[in-house]
Amino acid sequence: MTTEYDVIVLGAGPTGENVADRTRAAGLSTAVIERELVGGECSYWACMPSKALLRPPAALTAARAVAGSREAAGGTLDAEAVLARRDGFTSHWKDDGQVAWLEGTGAELVRGWGRLDGERRVLVRTLDGGELTLTARHAVAVCTGSRAAVPELPGLADARPWTSREATSSRTVPAHLVVVGGGVVGVEMAAAWQALGSAVTLLVRGAALLPRLEPFAGELVTAGLRAAGVDVRFGTAARAVRRDGPQVTVELSDGGKLLAEEVLFATGRAPRTDHLGLGSVGLRDGDWLDVDDSCLVKGVPGGWLYAAGDVNHRALLTHQGKYQARIAGAAIAARALGRPVDTEPWGAHAATADHAAVPQVVFTEPEVAAVGLSEEEARAAGHSIKVVDYDLGSVAGASLYADDYRGRARMVVDQDRGVLLGATFAGPGVGDLLQAATIAVVGQVPIARLWHAVPAYPTVSEIWLRLLETYRDAE
């Protein structure tokens, strides 16, 4: 059986759903192939469950940070209630609602494993063991995302380690959890499970947490984790892992050993392109897919293969994947309808934000929010910059937000153009500062104009005025 559609989407996570939504809105028939749950990693094993785990301890910490509410916020978290609330946010790992939304767009859902089989052709092994052959008149979009990358260590495969999936979906609280990796997943899951009652040891091969962000962000998060009781160890790696019944033994690079109930490896991501049939179009299974700014895959003749979301390795964040999906869907529709892709007034056919305006929040205590280029990245790119730092705790709104508020802000200014290249905030509740910074970076708002964006007093947003004053006074 061969079925023809205008567009075929591989993967029904947030990225694939949004590609389908855009192509259907343009009147293109669209099939979406998914072997797991519609809604993907973010809905069931990443963003939603992880933030559901992190929000209750953040709320409790905020209450304890202010005299008056502190006295009413005694006791410990109810782990059972937190896990139950998390389960609600994952719809108890059922995708009925997401399926209804997708089918409501007019797209057709095909349950099964899809792989490329030459130009515009996709083979599907359905969940009941059948086989389908689908062909695309215009485009195939690969939106299969990424998976946890687990290192090859002696004994690890038999030790049944946690990855991000198990860390966000566990139904019980381990007495002792070892977390390997100092990136976002590592620090967030260390914070969540420590708050829920685990004794957490965090192993970091390097010398800092969150090494891709400004150094002060990692330093403040390290202090926050240690204050919460997490045992953070730098310059320490796992050398081997062994499971004996309910106990895991982690052998360390320094010769020591750790005994735990579970071990989580948060050591990076790999593309879900294994067994995808990339060889049939001149690419290689298991590789990230290199794309242009319309998410068209490079190196494949004919201009029909697209890749959006994690799988193209541009920005492994759900909101960026959805942004790319809107770009890809618009580009696919424009090309299918014979329209140029470079004249659209909203710039909807080019994922320019991926290059220098990616926003990100790390939901630890303190939070970290960043957008654009760090100091190191800006210098490496050859910009002439001025770096402005300010103590967030000295802003009136911050001292009202929490007693003994500790935090820091930085903006990176392009001296030649007088615009903001990047901003980073670390402190309680700073995630709410991020959109203003993102607009300033994306809009290339001149520093002189930002003077006239008056922050309300007394809010933490007054940090913008202090940063601008510091920049002016240093001139």
Tab-separated table of C-alpha atoms in Angstrom:
chain	number	residue	atom	x	y	z
A	1	MET	CA	0.000	0.000	0.000
A	2	THR	CA	1.347	3.429	-0.989
A	3	THR	CA	-0.240	6.618	0.349
A	4	GLU	CA	0.696	10.063	-0.933
A	5	TYR	CA	0.671	13.291	1.072
A	6	ASP	CA	1.989	16.779	0.440
A	7	VAL	CA	4.109	16.598	3.598
A	8	ILE	CA	5.283	13.770	5.856
A	9	VAL	CA	6.526	14.576	9.362
A	10	LEU	CA	8.661	12.072	11.270
A	11	GLY	CA	8.037	12.613	14.988
A	12	ALA	CA	5.033	14.022	16.879
A	13	GLY	CA	6.791	15.920	19.648
A	14	PRO	CA	6.221	19.683	20.010
A	15	THR	CA	8.355	20.343	16.932
A	16	GLY	CA	6.614	17.834	14.676
A	17	GLU	CA	3.203	18.960	15.903
A	18	ASN	CA	3.987	22.561	15.011
A	19	VAL	CA	5.343	21.701	11.561
A	20	ALA	CA	2.106	19.830	10.876
A	21	ASP	CA	0.029	22.714	12.212
A	22	ARG	CA	1.734	25.176	9.861
A	23	THR	CA	1.571	22.956	6.763
A	24	ARG	CA	-2.077	22.116	7.413
A	25	ALA	CA	-2.877	25.816	7.877
A	26	ALA	CA	-1.460	26.317	4.389
A	27	GLY	CA	-3.798	23.656	3.010
A	28	LEU	CA	-1.165	20.923	2.545
A	29	SER	CA	-2.138	17.333	3.323
A	30	THR	CA	0.122	16.112	6.123
A	31	ALA	CA	0.885	12.762	7.746
A	32	VAL	CA	2.676	12.583	11.106
A	33	ILE	CA	4.454	9.374	12.115
A	34	GLU	CA	5.043	8.615	15.808
A	35	ARG	CA	6.065	5.399	17.554
A	36	GLU	CA	5.665	6.660	21.137
A	37	LEU	CA	3.420	9.277	22.747
A	38	VAL	CA	2.148	12.234	20.760
A	39	GLY	CA	3.579	15.263	22.522
A	40	GLY	CA	7.071	13.844	22.695
A	41	GLU	CA	9.919	14.150	25.161
A	42	CYS	CA	8.964	17.571	26.508
A	43	SER	CA	5.442	16.600	27.536
A	44	TYR	CA	6.242	13.322	29.269
A	45	TRP	CA	9.943	13.055	30.173
A	46	ALA	CA	11.548	16.507	30.060
A	47	CYS	CA	10.190	20.056	30.389
A	48	MET	CA	6.802	19.441	31.962
A	49	PRO	CA	7.612	16.729	34.522
A	50	SER	CA	10.982	18.225	35.475
A	51	LYS	CA	9.506	21.666	36.123
A	52	ALA	CA	6.588	20.079	37.985
A	53	LEU	CA	9.160	18.445	40.278
A	54	LEU	CA	11.087	21.688	40.723
A	55	ARG	CA	8.216	24.089	41.346
A	56	PRO	CA	7.131	22.887	44.845
A	57	PRO	CA	10.625	23.190	46.372
A	58	ALA	CA	11.023	26.593	44.675
A	59	ALA	CA	7.733	27.776	46.176
A	60	LEU	CA	8.762	26.537	49.622
A	61	THR	CA	12.177	28.185	49.348
A	62	ALA	CA	10.542	31.470	48.314
A	63	ALA	CA	8.217	31.345	51.313
A	64	ARG	CA	11.121	30.692	53.661
A	65	ALA	CA	13.094	33.595	52.198
A	66	VAL	CA	10.824	36.261	53.699
A	67	ALA	CA	10.298	37.032	57.364
A	68	GLY	CA	6.664	36.455	58.263
A	69	SER	CA	6.007	33.744	55.713
A	70	ARG	CA	9.159	31.950	56.862
A	71	GLU	CA	7.569	31.219	60.232
A	72	ALA	CA	4.564	29.600	58.513
A	73	ALA	CA	6.627	27.487	56.099
A	74	GLY	CA	7.977	24.829	58.415
A	75	GLY	CA	8.056	21.121	57.724
A	76	THR	CA	9.150	19.260	54.620
A	77	LEU	CA	7.750	18.687	51.172
A	78	ASP	CA	5.093	16.014	50.740
A	79	ALA	CA	6.927	13.883	48.168
A	80	GLU	CA	3.851	11.805	47.382
A	81	ALA	CA	1.835	14.936	46.595
A	82	VAL	CA	4.645	16.371	44.452
A	83	LEU	CA	4.893	13.163	42.403
A	84	ALA	CA	1.118	13.025	42.016
A	85	ARG	CA	1.063	16.626	40.761
A	86	ARG	CA	3.844	15.754	38.330
A	87	ASP	CA	1.801	12.836	37.046
A	88	GLY	CA	-1.053	15.221	36.352
A	89	PHE	CA	1.163	17.412	34.205
A	90	THR	CA	2.175	14.362	32.132
A	91	SER	CA	-1.473	13.311	31.754
A	92	HIS	CA	-0.364	10.095	33.463
A	93	TRP	CA	1.675	9.301	30.343
A	94	LYS	CA	-1.393	9.118	28.134
A	95	ASP	CA	-1.580	11.165	24.959
A	96	ASP	CA	-5.327	11.351	24.270
A	97	GLY	CA	-5.389	15.136	24.557
A	98	GLN	CA	-2.378	15.626	22.314
A	99	VAL	CA	-3.803	13.222	19.713
A	100	ALA	CA	-7.062	15.162	19.684
A	101	TRP	CA	-5.170	18.436	19.176
A	102	LEU	CA	-3.084	17.025	16.320
A	103	GLU	CA	-6.039	15.455	14.561
A	104	GLY	CA	-7.902	18.725	15.055
A	105	THR	CA	-5.426	20.378	12.695
A	106	GLY	CA	-6.457	17.954	9.967
A	107	ALA	CA	-3.165	16.061	10.000
A	108	GLU	CA	-3.284	12.271	9.853
A	109	LEU	CA	-1.500	10.388	12.638
A	110	VAL	CA	0.288	7.161	11.708
A	111	ARG	CA	1.474	5.088	14.674
A	112	GLY	CA	4.729	3.279	14.008
A	113	TRP	CA	8.433	3.450	13.179
A	114	GLY	CA	9.223	5.567	10.118
A	115	ARG	CA	12.405	5.582	8.056
A	116	LEU	CA	13.483	7.180	4.816
A	117	ASP	CA	13.665	5.029	1.703
A	118	GLY	CA	15.023	7.358	-0.926
A	119	GLU	CA	13.723	10.660	-2.228
A	120	ARG	CA	10.367	11.715	-0.704
A	121	ARG	CA	9.618	8.137	0.358
A	122	VAL	CA	9.031	6.851	3.906
A	123	LEU	CA	8.554	3.269	5.057
A	124	VAL	CA	6.508	2.734	8.207
A	125	ARG	CA	6.396	-0.365	10.395
A	126	THR	CA	3.124	0.032	12.232
A	127	LEU	CA	2.598	-0.901	15.875
A	128	ASP	CA	0.592	-3.970	14.840
A	129	GLY	CA	3.460	-5.258	12.699
A	130	GLY	CA	2.174	-4.070	9.336
A	131	GLU	CA	4.065	-2.039	6.759
A	132	LEU	CA	3.131	1.124	4.908
A	133	THR	CA	4.853	3.078	2.161
A	134	LEU	CA	4.197	6.822	2.205
A	135	THR	CA	5.364	9.316	-0.401
A	136	ALA	CA	5.562	13.094	-0.122
A	137	ARG	CA	4.760	15.423	-2.995
A	138	HIS	CA	6.702	18.298	-1.490
A	139	ALA	CA	8.585	17.640	1.752
A	140	VAL	CA	9.602	15.249	4.508
A	141	ALA	CA	10.400	16.864	7.871
A	142	VAL	CA	12.555	14.975	10.378
A	143	CYS	CA	11.503	15.999	13.891
A	144	THR	CA	12.671	12.957	15.834
A	145	GLY	CA	14.475	14.868	18.583
A	146	SER	CA	17.310	13.601	20.735
A	147	ARG	CA	17.968	10.965	23.377
A	148	ALA	CA	20.233	10.761	26.406
A	149	ALA	CA	23.835	9.911	25.510
A	150	VAL	CA	25.196	7.394	28.004
A	151	PRO	CA	28.965	6.729	28.065
A	152	GLU	CA	30.448	3.283	27.655
A	153	LEU	CA	31.652	2.358	31.134
A	154	PRO	CA	32.367	-1.070	32.613
A	155	GLY	CA	29.176	-2.508	34.084
A	156	LEU	CA	26.963	0.422	33.137
A	157	ALA	CA	24.639	-1.396	30.752
A	158	ASP	CA	23.780	-4.037	33.373
A	159	ALA	CA	23.409	-1.446	36.137
A	160	ARG	CA	20.202	-0.028	34.616
A	161	PRO	CA	21.188	3.627	35.101
A	162	TRP	CA	18.709	6.463	35.097
A	163	THR	CA	18.708	8.868	32.180
A	164	SER	CA	16.651	12.048	32.071
A	165	ARG	CA	13.559	9.919	31.380
A	166	GLU	CA	13.794	7.894	34.571
A	167	ALA	CA	14.815	10.957	36.561
A	168	THR	CA	11.625	12.803	35.642
A	169	SER	CA	9.236	9.830	35.830
A	170	SER	CA	10.367	7.831	38.883
A	171	ARG	CA	7.457	6.905	41.160
A	172	THR	CA	9.659	6.588	44.246
A	173	VAL	CA	12.286	8.746	45.940
A	174	PRO	CA	15.689	6.999	46.072
A	175	ALA	CA	17.429	7.162	49.427
A	176	HIS	CA	20.715	8.071	47.751
A	177	LEU	CA	21.074	9.300	44.173
A	178	VAL	CA	24.359	9.829	42.334
A	179	VAL	CA	24.111	12.324	39.471
A	180	VAL	CA	26.857	12.312	36.832
A	181	GLY	CA	27.111	15.546	34.851
A	182	GLY	CA	27.117	19.270	35.662
A	183	GLY	CA	24.906	20.582	32.862
A	184	VAL	CA	21.286	21.706	33.047
A	185	VAL	CA	19.739	18.249	33.468
A	186	GLY	CA	22.281	17.306	36.116
A	187	VAL	CA	21.825	20.397	38.285
A	188	GLU	CA	18.036	20.509	37.948
A	189	MET	CA	17.561	16.844	38.840
A	190	ALA	CA	20.055	17.091	41.696
A	191	ALA	CA	18.025	19.999	43.080
A	192	ALA	CA	14.669	18.259	42.608
A	193	TRP	CA	15.509	14.918	44.203
A	194	GLN	CA	17.471	16.465	47.089
A	195	ALA	CA	14.384	18.530	47.896
A	196	LEU	CA	12.197	15.419	47.761
A	197	GLY	CA	14.343	13.606	50.307
A	198	SER	CA	17.200	11.924	48.444
A	199	ALA	CA	20.789	12.285	49.550
A	200	VAL	CA	22.314	13.507	46.297
A	201	THR	CA	25.937	13.395	45.192
A	202	LEU	CA	26.714	15.371	42.030
A	203	LEU	CA	29.844	14.328	40.120
A	204	VAL	CA	31.348	16.880	37.746
A	205	ARG	CA	34.293	15.964	35.531
A	206	GLY	CA	35.312	19.591	35.060
A	207	ALA	CA	35.784	22.525	37.419
A	208	ALA	CA	32.400	24.256	37.101
A	209	LEU	CA	28.676	23.727	36.769
A	210	LEU	CA	26.832	25.009	33.681
A	211	PRO	CA	30.071	25.568	31.751
A	212	ARG	CA	28.328	27.033	28.696
A	213	LEU	CA	26.931	29.951	30.689
A	214	GLU	CA	28.679	32.873	32.364
A	215	PRO	CA	30.972	31.554	35.144
A	216	PHE	CA	29.147	33.413	37.931
A	217	ALA	CA	25.959	31.483	37.096
A	218	GLY	CA	27.609	28.160	37.823
A	219	GLU	CA	29.205	29.525	40.973
A	220	LEU	CA	25.881	30.711	42.396
A	221	VAL	CA	24.136	27.452	41.487
A	222	THR	CA	26.960	25.493	43.149
A	223	ALA	CA	26.477	27.501	46.330
A	224	GLY	CA	22.721	26.999	46.162
A	225	LEU	CA	22.979	23.234	45.706
A	226	ARG	CA	25.478	22.890	48.533
A	227	ALA	CA	23.311	24.999	50.833
A	228	ALA	CA	20.428	22.623	50.049
A	229	GLY	CA	22.579	19.646	51.025
A	230	VAL	CA	23.825	18.346	47.668
A	231	ASP	CA	27.359	16.935	47.781
A	232	VAL	CA	28.938	18.611	44.729
A	233	ARG	CA	32.297	17.131	43.692
A	234	PHE	CA	34.397	18.715	40.952
A	235	GLY	CA	37.171	16.991	39.007
A	236	THR	CA	35.531	13.638	39.675
A	237	ALA	CA	34.222	11.194	37.079
A	238	ALA	CA	32.549	7.798	37.191
A	239	ARG	CA	34.951	5.066	36.100
A	240	ALA	CA	32.736	1.972	36.443
A	241	VAL	CA	29.267	1.084	37.726
A	242	ARG	CA	27.976	-2.132	39.265
A	243	ARG	CA	24.483	-3.052	40.467
A	244	ASP	CA	23.968	-5.654	43.171
A	245	GLY	CA	20.229	-6.009	43.677
A	246	PRO	CA	18.835	-2.697	44.969
A	247	GLN	CA	22.300	-1.131	45.390
A	248	VAL	CA	24.516	0.566	42.835
A	249	THR	CA	28.261	0.955	43.327
A	250	VAL	CA	29.915	3.808	41.429
A	251	GLU	CA	33.700	3.600	41.148
A	252	LEU	CA	35.296	7.038	40.902
A	253	SER	CA	38.266	8.371	38.965
A	254	ASP	CA	39.975	9.302	42.247
A	255	GLY	CA	39.857	5.693	43.426
A	256	GLY	CA	36.899	6.124	45.754
A	257	LYS	CA	33.488	4.475	45.654
A	258	LEU	CA	29.921	5.602	46.182
A	259	LEU	CA	26.996	3.389	47.164
A	260	ALA	CA	23.550	4.500	45.990
A	261	GLU	CA	20.081	3.335	45.146
A	262	GLU	CA	20.151	4.939	41.687
A	263	VAL	CA	22.674	6.623	39.421
A	264	LEU	CA	21.646	9.236	36.859
A	265	PHE	CA	23.821	9.926	33.826
A	266	ALA	CA	23.170	13.450	32.537
A	267	THR	CA	26.128	13.495	30.178
A	268	GLY	CA	24.726	14.931	26.964
A	269	ARG	CA	22.354	14.173	24.123
A	270	ALA	CA	22.525	12.248	20.846
A	271	PRO	CA	20.262	12.608	17.791
A	272	ARG	CA	17.427	10.146	17.262
A	273	THR	CA	18.586	9.370	13.748
A	274	ASP	CA	19.687	5.760	14.240
A	275	HIS	CA	17.929	3.432	11.826
A	276	LEU	CA	16.313	6.416	10.114
A	277	GLY	CA	17.376	5.397	6.609
A	278	LEU	CA	19.594	8.431	6.109
A	279	GLY	CA	21.918	6.325	3.979
A	280	SER	CA	19.178	6.118	1.347
A	281	VAL	CA	19.514	9.878	0.741
A	282	GLY	CA	23.304	10.115	0.940
A	283	LEU	CA	23.617	10.866	4.668
A	284	ARG	CA	24.621	8.685	7.618
A	285	ASP	CA	22.403	7.183	10.306
A	286	GLY	CA	23.178	8.421	13.794
A	287	ASP	CA	24.369	11.873	12.694
A	288	TRP	CA	22.983	15.289	13.535
A	289	LEU	CA	21.349	16.876	10.483
A	290	ASP	CA	22.944	20.070	9.184
A	291	VAL	CA	20.357	22.606	7.999
A	292	ASP	CA	20.117	26.111	6.603
A	293	ASP	CA	18.045	28.852	8.236
A	294	SER	CA	14.824	27.520	6.669
A	295	CYS	CA	15.610	24.115	8.263
A	296	LEU	CA	16.280	22.567	4.844
A	297	VAL	CA	18.829	19.742	5.211
A	298	LYS	CA	22.106	20.437	3.462
A	299	GLY	CA	23.644	17.887	1.110
A	300	VAL	CA	20.384	16.326	-0.084
A	301	PRO	CA	19.508	17.199	-3.703
A	302	GLY	CA	16.038	18.341	-4.627
A	303	GLY	CA	15.232	20.609	-1.687
A	304	TRP	CA	12.654	18.332	-0.046
A	305	LEU	CA	14.193	17.120	3.258
A	306	TYR	CA	13.848	19.301	6.362
A	307	ALA	CA	14.972	18.822	9.972
A	308	ALA	CA	13.702	20.866	12.905
A	309	GLY	CA	14.214	20.688	16.665
A	310	ASP	CA	16.942	18.879	18.575
A	311	VAL	CA	17.821	16.691	15.609
A	312	ASN	CA	19.576	19.569	13.811
A	313	HIS	CA	21.711	20.396	16.886
A	314	ARG	CA	21.230	24.163	16.598
A	315	ALA	CA	19.541	24.746	19.965
A	316	LEU	CA	18.352	21.772	22.038
A	317	LEU	CA	15.416	23.528	23.715
A	318	THR	CA	11.691	22.944	23.253
A	319	HIS	CA	10.883	26.585	22.570
A	320	GLN	CA	13.585	26.743	19.896
A	321	GLY	CA	12.283	23.535	18.322
A	322	LYS	CA	8.787	25.014	18.108
A	323	TYR	CA	10.255	28.224	16.681
A	324	GLN	CA	12.124	26.221	14.039
A	325	ALA	CA	8.924	24.272	13.316
A	326	ARG	CA	7.091	27.473	12.483
A	327	ILE	CA	9.983	28.478	10.220
A	328	ALA	CA	10.138	25.075	8.505
A	329	GLY	CA	6.366	24.859	8.085
A	330	ALA	CA	6.224	28.318	6.524
A	331	ALA	CA	9.145	27.540	4.201
A	332	ILE	CA	7.654	24.210	3.124
A	333	ALA	CA	4.322	25.884	2.378
A	334	ALA	CA	5.928	28.770	0.488
A	335	ARG	CA	7.981	26.466	-1.712
A	336	ALA	CA	5.075	24.091	-2.286
A	337	LEU	CA	2.903	27.009	-3.393
A	338	GLY	CA	5.633	28.498	-5.592
A	339	ARG	CA	6.337	31.519	-3.432
A	340	PRO	CA	9.819	32.903	-2.639
A	341	VAL	CA	10.942	32.272	0.904
A	342	ASP	CA	13.028	35.423	1.359
A	343	THR	CA	10.395	38.156	0.945
A	344	GLU	CA	8.018	37.379	3.823
A	345	PRO	CA	7.803	40.571	5.922
A	346	TRP	CA	7.824	38.812	9.328
A	347	GLY	CA	11.029	36.944	8.485
A	348	ALA	CA	9.110	33.725	9.069
A	349	HIS	CA	11.323	31.694	6.754
A	350	ALA	CA	14.660	32.098	8.533
A	351	ALA	CA	15.579	30.792	11.991
A	352	THR	CA	17.919	33.681	12.749
A	353	ALA	CA	17.330	33.498	16.511
A	354	ASP	CA	19.276	30.228	16.585
A	355	HIS	CA	22.519	32.093	15.940
A	356	ALA	CA	22.666	34.720	18.665
A	357	ALA	CA	19.368	35.074	20.525
A	358	VAL	CA	18.536	31.747	22.174
A	359	PRO	CA	16.842	32.229	25.587
A	360	GLN	CA	17.221	29.666	28.363
A	361	VAL	CA	16.205	29.301	32.016
A	362	VAL	CA	17.792	26.891	34.492
A	363	PHE	CA	15.205	26.168	37.204
A	364	THR	CA	17.525	25.725	40.162
A	365	GLU	CA	17.772	27.813	43.321
A	366	PRO	CA	18.905	30.350	42.381
A	367	GLU	CA	17.475	30.445	38.881
A	368	VAL	CA	19.632	31.307	35.895
A	369	ALA	CA	18.250	33.104	32.840
A	370	ALA	CA	20.354	33.915	29.798
A	371	VAL	CA	19.935	35.019	26.200
A	372	GLY	CA	22.341	35.843	23.397
A	373	LEU	CA	26.120	35.717	23.631
A	374	SER	CA	28.168	35.301	26.781
A	375	GLU	CA	31.308	37.365	27.256
A	376	GLU	CA	33.467	34.480	26.051
A	377	GLU	CA	31.302	33.841	22.999
A	378	ALA	CA	31.200	37.517	22.055
A	379	ARG	CA	34.975	37.860	22.249
A	380	ALA	CA	35.457	34.639	20.270
A	381	ALA	CA	33.156	36.031	17.573
A	382	GLY	CA	35.389	39.101	17.263
A	383	HIS	CA	33.050	41.702	18.731
A	384	SER	CA	34.382	44.792	20.469
A	385	ILE	CA	32.464	44.582	23.721
A	386	LYS	CA	31.878	46.164	27.100
A	387	VAL	CA	30.800	43.866	29.925
A	388	VAL	CA	28.620	45.358	32.663
A	389	ASP	CA	27.982	43.513	35.936
A	390	TYR	CA	25.688	44.442	38.805
A	391	ASP	CA	24.781	42.944	42.160
A	392	LEU	CA	21.115	41.970	41.898
A	393	GLY	CA	20.740	41.892	45.657
A	394	SER	CA	21.280	45.639	45.879
A	395	VAL	CA	18.197	46.417	43.771
A	396	ALA	CA	15.258	47.538	45.920
A	397	GLY	CA	12.818	45.131	44.291
A	398	ALA	CA	15.125	42.207	44.939
A	399	SER	CA	15.460	42.967	48.645
A	400	LEU	CA	11.653	43.034	48.836
A	401	TYR	CA	11.417	39.783	46.899
A	402	ALA	CA	13.558	37.887	49.412
A	403	ASP	CA	15.500	38.687	52.571
A	404	ASP	CA	19.234	38.362	51.961
A	405	TYR	CA	18.644	38.137	48.208
A	406	ARG	CA	21.807	36.999	46.408
A	407	GLY	CA	22.246	37.337	42.680
A	408	ARG	CA	24.129	38.902	39.828
A	409	ALA	CA	23.368	40.356	36.414
A	410	ARG	CA	25.527	40.890	33.360
A	411	MET	CA	24.974	42.512	30.020
A	412	VAL	CA	27.349	42.256	27.058
A	413	VAL	CA	27.282	45.327	24.806
A	414	ASP	CA	28.532	45.603	21.233
A	415	GLN	CA	30.567	48.835	21.409
A	416	ASP	CA	30.625	49.342	17.640
A	417	ARG	CA	26.840	49.252	17.224
A	418	GLY	CA	25.749	50.249	20.718
A	419	VAL	CA	23.377	47.295	21.102
A	420	LEU	CA	22.965	44.420	23.497
A	421	LEU	CA	24.590	41.120	22.456
A	422	GLY	CA	23.631	39.112	25.522
A	423	ALA	CA	22.387	39.172	29.079
A	424	THR	CA	22.602	36.741	31.994
A	425	PHE	CA	20.808	36.886	35.331
A	426	ALA	CA	21.309	34.570	38.299
A	427	GLY	CA	19.107	34.883	41.359
A	428	PRO	CA	15.676	33.956	42.743
A	429	GLY	CA	12.880	34.490	40.230
A	430	VAL	CA	15.059	35.876	37.430
A	431	GLY	CA	13.316	33.844	34.749
A	432	ASP	CA	10.753	36.636	34.545
A	433	LEU	CA	13.483	39.065	33.437
A	434	LEU	CA	14.371	37.052	30.362
A	435	GLN	CA	11.795	38.133	27.796
A	436	ALA	CA	12.727	41.799	28.119
A	437	ALA	CA	16.365	40.880	27.507
A	438	THR	CA	15.396	38.676	24.557
A	439	ILE	CA	13.446	41.505	22.944
A	440	ALA	CA	16.392	43.868	23.411
A	441	VAL	CA	18.801	41.390	21.791
A	442	VAL	CA	16.540	40.322	18.926
A	443	GLY	CA	15.342	43.866	18.252
A	444	GLN	CA	18.905	45.236	18.421
A	445	VAL	CA	17.525	48.051	20.542
A	446	PRO	CA	20.159	50.793	20.895
A	447	ILE	CA	21.404	51.230	24.443
A	448	ALA	CA	20.429	54.890	24.171
A	449	ARG	CA	16.796	53.872	23.569
A	450	LEU	CA	16.767	51.422	26.478
A	451	TRP	CA	17.164	54.443	28.773
A	452	HIS	CA	13.549	55.266	27.933
A	453	ALA	CA	12.175	51.825	28.848
A	454	VAL	CA	11.479	52.805	32.451
A	455	PRO	CA	11.322	49.866	34.916
A	456	ALA	CA	8.557	49.923	37.504
A	457	TYR	CA	9.657	50.602	41.083
A	458	PRO	CA	10.124	48.617	43.250
A	459	THR	CA	10.538	45.502	41.095
A	460	VAL	CA	13.540	43.352	40.269
A	461	SER	CA	13.299	44.775	36.723
A	462	GLU	CA	15.011	47.893	38.072
A	463	ILE	CA	18.213	45.944	37.421
A	464	TRP	CA	17.986	47.304	33.851
A	465	LEU	CA	18.344	50.873	35.087
A	466	ARG	CA	21.309	49.924	37.281
A	467	LEU	CA	23.047	48.118	34.415
A	468	LEU	CA	22.540	51.097	32.115
A	469	GLU	CA	23.789	53.550	34.739
A	470	THR	CA	26.889	51.428	35.288
A	471	TYR	CA	27.479	51.303	31.533
A	472	ARG	CA	27.124	55.104	31.256
A	473	ASP	CA	29.394	55.812	34.192
A	474	ALA	CA	32.112	53.626	32.719
A	475	GLU	CA	32.120	55.525	29.439
